[in-house]
Each structure stands twice: as C-alpha cells, then as structure tokens.
Amino acid sequence: MSFPETRLRRLRASRALRGLVRETRLQASDLVYPMFVAHGVDRREPIPSMPGIDHLSIAHAVQEAGEAAALGIPAVLLFGLPAAKDEAGSGAWDDEGVVQLATRAIKDDHPDLLVICDLCLCEYTSHGHCGLLREGSVDNDATLELLSRTAISQARAGADIIAPSDMMDGRVGAIRTALDEDGLTDTPILAYSAKFASAFYGPFREAADSAPAFGDRRGYQMDAANGAEAVREARLDVEEGADILMVKPALPYLDVIRRIKDETDMPLAAYNVSGEYAMLKAAAAAGLLDERATVLEALTGIRRAGADIVITYHAKDVAQWLR
Ligand code: PBG
C-alpha cells in the first residue's frame, strides 16, 4: 500500500499520537553522570573547557552525586586528579587515593547510587600515557598487572562497577581473574570496548590533566576509520568476561553502536564525550543552537543507534528537563 492509502503523517498529527508510536525513549534512568574528583579540601573549581562541569574535592563530589541521585540518575562515573604523579601511575591503586576515598564517601551517603570507577593510569602517570612505558611505547602486558591492582583497590573501596578505559589487549580477562581471585566475583566490568583515538577528548584531557607528554594514543586506541575491528574488540571483551560494553565517543560513531548492539546482544553504553559536550555548550552560548532541544535530540539519537546507557556531562540538565 502506498499513497494515498498510506499516509505516514496520520500518526504525526498530535503530541499524544506521536508519543504513542515513539520508538525510542530517553529517561534519567538511562544516564550516567561523569565527575572529576580532585585532591584537596573544599574545592569546587569550574573546568574552563567544559562549562557547567567542576573539579570537586570529596565533600563536594558527595554533594554533587547526591544531586544526581535526587534527579533519578542511577550512576556516577568517577575520574581522579591525584596530588602527585609518577612514572608507573601508582596513585591509581592507592587505597587512600582520591577515587577510592570519593567512592567510600559517596557510597556512605548515597548507598543506592551506583559508583562506576574509570580504570586507567593516564591521570596518574607523569608522562600521561595509559600504561607503563618501555622504550617510548606502552608495554601492554606489564600494564595489565597495574590495572588489575587498581581494579581490586577500587572494588574494595566499594565501586559497584569497574570501567577499564586503557585499551590494553587482554585487560578485561586480566581484571576479571584478579577480581575473582580476590573474592570480588560480583563486581561487574563495563569495558570501554571500542574506544577510538579521538580529537573529541580534548576538553577532558585539560579537565583530567591527562594529555600525553609526547606522542599520542594511536598505538593503543582504535583508528577512527574502523568498524569491523570495533566488533572484534567487543567480541573479545565478551569472551574475556565483560558484563557491559561501551562505544566511545558516541555521535561520530553511531554506526559502531548499532553494529555492536546487533552483533553481541550485550548491554551497551555509549560515551557522549567532552568534545561533543563542549560543541553544543559553545554553540548554545553563542546563540547558534537551542541547547535543550539539541541535547535531547543528540542523546535520543545515541539511544536510537542502540545504546542502552548514555554516559554524558549533560546528565543533570537532561534529568531536570525530563521531570
Ligand atoms: C582515560 C579517559 C579519557 C576519557 C575517558 N577516559 C581520555 C583519553 O583517553 O585520552 C575521555 C572522556 C571525555 O572526553 O569525555 N583514558
């Protein structure tokens, strides 16, 4: 049947009809809110590259997490800014490190809010790379041991989910084994499976002080041109024991989200990264775009592509708009 019998406009005639046949929903319960926890006391400092997002000392992080929870956001994702860095990134597995302390404090005050710990060494290494260096490049297998230690420390601090973002080969399996051997068999792994070497991380690297001191991350993060390889990464993470997969960034990689969703049937997250956030904030501030409408459209697109979970700096605003 085609026109004039079929008229697709019939179901667009009113708000109620459009709502009835809407295929994709965006709800606060789909969102994860990333936060930057900084060492020190009583700090809440705006991050210039990410308007609306702050560096938070622990007490402020607890307060911010509470606001997210009150808005119906089920989870926060923690990044740490330690007081000191070294070659190996040892601050990452310090049981009294900034992320570990923040995790305990948030879980104490908001036990029902999920705390996801990003697991990577780049915020803790003096050179800014995501692992141990050997002859100017990141030593994959030596890094696995450090990631495993960090995962155990984060899980013991009370992390509900461990999220490795380093892109070392074999890390999901290594972390799963280490957690299990420590009796942490119930701690899920959210794997940054398809993490691309992206220029859209620029504002984050300023926020997390984690830009590599030399070179770039193309030796471990994925080439932006590769979709089939992203599916291979996802399959390997499933085999190694990942519980949830992730594609990152989100908006330039909607096809990758769809492919991984179709080919794995796993719970899937997408990370709407700092540069995607900064673009819309800047365009809105310049009066070029309607912030609310464009953010809701962009995040709905990420959900429609196949993401179950959307990690976004817009989370609090969106939860407020959807009330
Ligand atoms: C750490 C990490 C990065 C991001 C999340 N975890 C930066 C990077 O890989 O350089 C980026 C997040 C964002 O841009 O919002 N490895």
XYZ file of N, CA, C and O and ligand atoms in Angstrom, residues 34 36 50 77 79 118-123 128-130 163-167 192 195-205 207-208 210-212 217 220-221 246 248-249 271-277 311 313, ligand 1:
220
model
N 29.390 11.652 34.615
C 30.820 11.607 34.944
C 31.211 12.782 35.849
O 30.707 13.902 35.670
N 34.685 14.701 38.083
C 36.137 14.816 38.255
C 36.435 15.115 39.716
O 36.160 16.218 40.198
N 34.919 22.909 29.823
C 33.647 22.190 29.944
C 32.683 22.979 30.828
O 32.484 22.643 32.001
N 30.179 8.258 37.262
C 31.445 7.679 36.786
C 32.559 8.576 37.300
O 32.562 9.781 37.021
N 36.409 10.042 37.835
C 37.786 10.244 37.384
C 38.522 10.958 38.501
O 37.937 11.798 39.186
N 36.210 4.749 36.635
C 37.015 4.645 35.429
C 38.362 4.061 35.845
O 38.930 4.469 36.846
N 38.852 3.108 35.069
C 40.112 2.467 35.406
C 41.115 2.731 34.292
O 41.008 2.178 33.192
N 42.062 3.645 34.564
C 43.115 3.949 33.610
C 44.253 4.575 34.371
O 44.059 5.111 35.457
N 45.449 4.537 33.801
C 46.600 5.103 34.507
C 46.931 6.524 34.056
O 47.722 7.204 34.695
N 46.291 6.998 32.964
C 46.775 8.251 32.355
C 46.634 9.470 33.255
O 47.399 10.415 33.132
N 45.675 9.443 34.192
C 45.576 10.592 35.100
C 46.640 10.537 36.195
O 46.811 11.486 36.938
N 51.608 10.841 31.190
C 50.265 10.969 30.633
C 49.816 9.817 29.743
O 48.705 9.859 29.193
N 50.621 8.776 29.566
C 50.162 7.624 28.782
C 49.383 6.659 29.681
O 49.434 6.752 30.908
N 48.676 5.736 29.057
C 47.718 4.904 29.794
C 48.341 3.637 30.375
O 47.624 2.718 30.771
N 35.351 0.168 35.261
C 35.283 0.501 33.834
C 36.661 0.783 33.254
O 37.128 1.924 33.252
N 37.345 -0.254 32.738
C 38.674 -0.051 32.164
C 38.624 0.713 30.843
O 37.908 0.319 29.925
N 39.417 1.815 30.755
C 39.387 2.674 29.561
C 40.751 2.767 28.893
O 40.983 3.633 28.066
N 41.646 1.848 29.236
C 43.046 1.950 28.817
C 43.338 1.411 27.418
O 44.320 1.771 26.800
N 42.493 0.469 26.948
C 42.665 -0.173 25.635
C 43.892 -1.074 25.516
O 44.390 -1.316 24.403
N 35.360 -0.346 28.118
C 35.441 0.617 27.033
C 35.946 -0.201 25.837
O 37.130 -0.196 25.522
N 37.061 2.014 21.942
C 37.455 3.376 22.298
C 38.407 3.873 21.221
O 39.475 3.306 21.012
N 37.960 4.920 20.534
C 38.710 5.416 19.392
C 39.694 6.511 19.807
O 39.422 7.270 20.735
N 40.815 6.586 19.103
C 41.782 7.672 19.299
C 41.118 8.924 18.725
O 41.101 9.126 17.525
N 40.553 9.753 19.602
C 39.654 10.807 19.139
C 40.097 12.195 19.571
O 40.501 12.403 20.715
N 39.963 13.137 18.645
C 40.234 14.536 18.974
C 39.135 15.111 19.860
O 39.308 16.180 20.441
N 38.022 14.399 19.969
C 36.918 14.873 20.816
C 37.200 14.709 22.314
O 36.374 15.072 23.136
N 38.342 14.118 22.675
C 38.707 14.024 24.100
C 39.456 15.268 24.582
O 39.832 15.331 25.752
N 39.676 16.231 23.686
C 40.491 17.399 24.034
C 40.108 18.066 25.348
O 40.947 18.217 26.247
N 38.845 18.467 25.524
C 38.468 19.153 26.771
C 38.678 18.272 28.007
O 39.092 18.764 29.056
N 38.440 16.968 27.881
C 38.649 16.055 29.014
C 40.104 16.053 29.447
O 40.416 16.065 30.633
N 41.013 16.041 28.482
C 42.434 15.958 28.839
C 42.867 17.206 29.589
O 43.721 17.133 30.463
N 40.681 18.832 31.501
C 39.986 18.654 32.782
C 40.699 17.647 33.677
O 40.772 17.814 34.893
N 41.222 16.572 33.084
C 41.823 15.497 33.885
C 43.339 15.624 33.927
O 44.005 14.794 34.529
N 45.505 14.995 31.687
C 45.968 13.667 31.289
C 46.447 13.602 29.841
O 46.517 12.526 29.254
N 46.791 14.758 29.263
C 47.287 14.733 27.887
C 48.658 14.053 27.878
O 49.472 14.287 28.763
N 48.931 13.190 26.889
C 50.257 12.559 26.835
C 51.353 13.609 26.647
O 51.182 14.546 25.871
N 47.860 8.657 21.423
C 47.381 7.358 21.883
C 47.028 6.401 20.745
O 46.332 5.420 20.926
N 47.434 2.549 20.909
C 46.564 1.638 21.662
C 45.075 1.908 21.464
O 44.276 0.978 21.483
N 44.677 3.153 21.262
C 43.260 3.404 20.983
C 42.983 3.156 19.497
O 43.888 3.186 18.673
N 31.070 -0.785 25.800
C 30.923 0.653 25.552
C 31.539 1.037 24.215
O 32.539 0.450 23.798
N 32.914 4.630 22.363
C 33.321 5.975 22.757
C 34.247 6.552 21.719
O 35.178 5.865 21.315
N 34.046 7.807 21.279
C 32.906 8.700 21.504
C 31.601 8.132 20.944
O 31.574 7.037 20.411
N 29.527 6.683 25.244
C 30.069 7.821 25.984
C 30.016 9.069 25.103
O 30.751 9.179 24.133
N 29.116 9.962 25.461
C 28.971 11.268 24.820
C 30.074 12.157 25.428
O 29.904 12.725 26.482
N 31.216 12.214 24.747
C 32.446 12.696 25.403
C 32.543 14.220 25.505
O 31.693 14.960 24.991
N 33.637 14.638 26.129
C 33.829 16.049 26.464
C 33.717 16.985 25.257
O 33.128 18.053 25.348
N 34.282 16.576 24.116
C 34.243 17.446 22.941
C 32.843 17.567 22.358
O 32.448 18.619 21.847
N 32.072 16.483 22.453
C 30.681 16.531 21.992
C 29.889 17.490 22.882
O 29.036 18.258 22.411
N 30.166 17.423 24.184
C 29.531 18.315 25.161
C 29.924 19.765 24.890
O 29.070 20.647 24.772
N 26.395 7.816 28.751
C 27.264 8.500 29.714
C 27.434 9.917 29.194
O 27.921 10.115 28.075
N 27.923 14.371 30.191
C 28.064 15.522 31.091
C 26.763 16.331 31.148
O 26.593 17.162 32.023
C 41.173 7.926 30.117
C 39.933 8.503 29.531
C 39.768 9.511 28.570
C 38.407 9.767 28.505
C 37.780 8.906 29.383
N 38.731 8.115 29.988
C 40.740 10.297 27.812
C 41.666 9.683 26.871
O 41.606 8.502 26.549
O 42.539 10.432 26.441
C 37.733 10.819 27.654
C 36.408 11.270 28.152
C 35.900 12.521 27.529
O 36.478 13.095 26.572
O 34.852 12.984 27.997
N 41.919 7.101 29.347
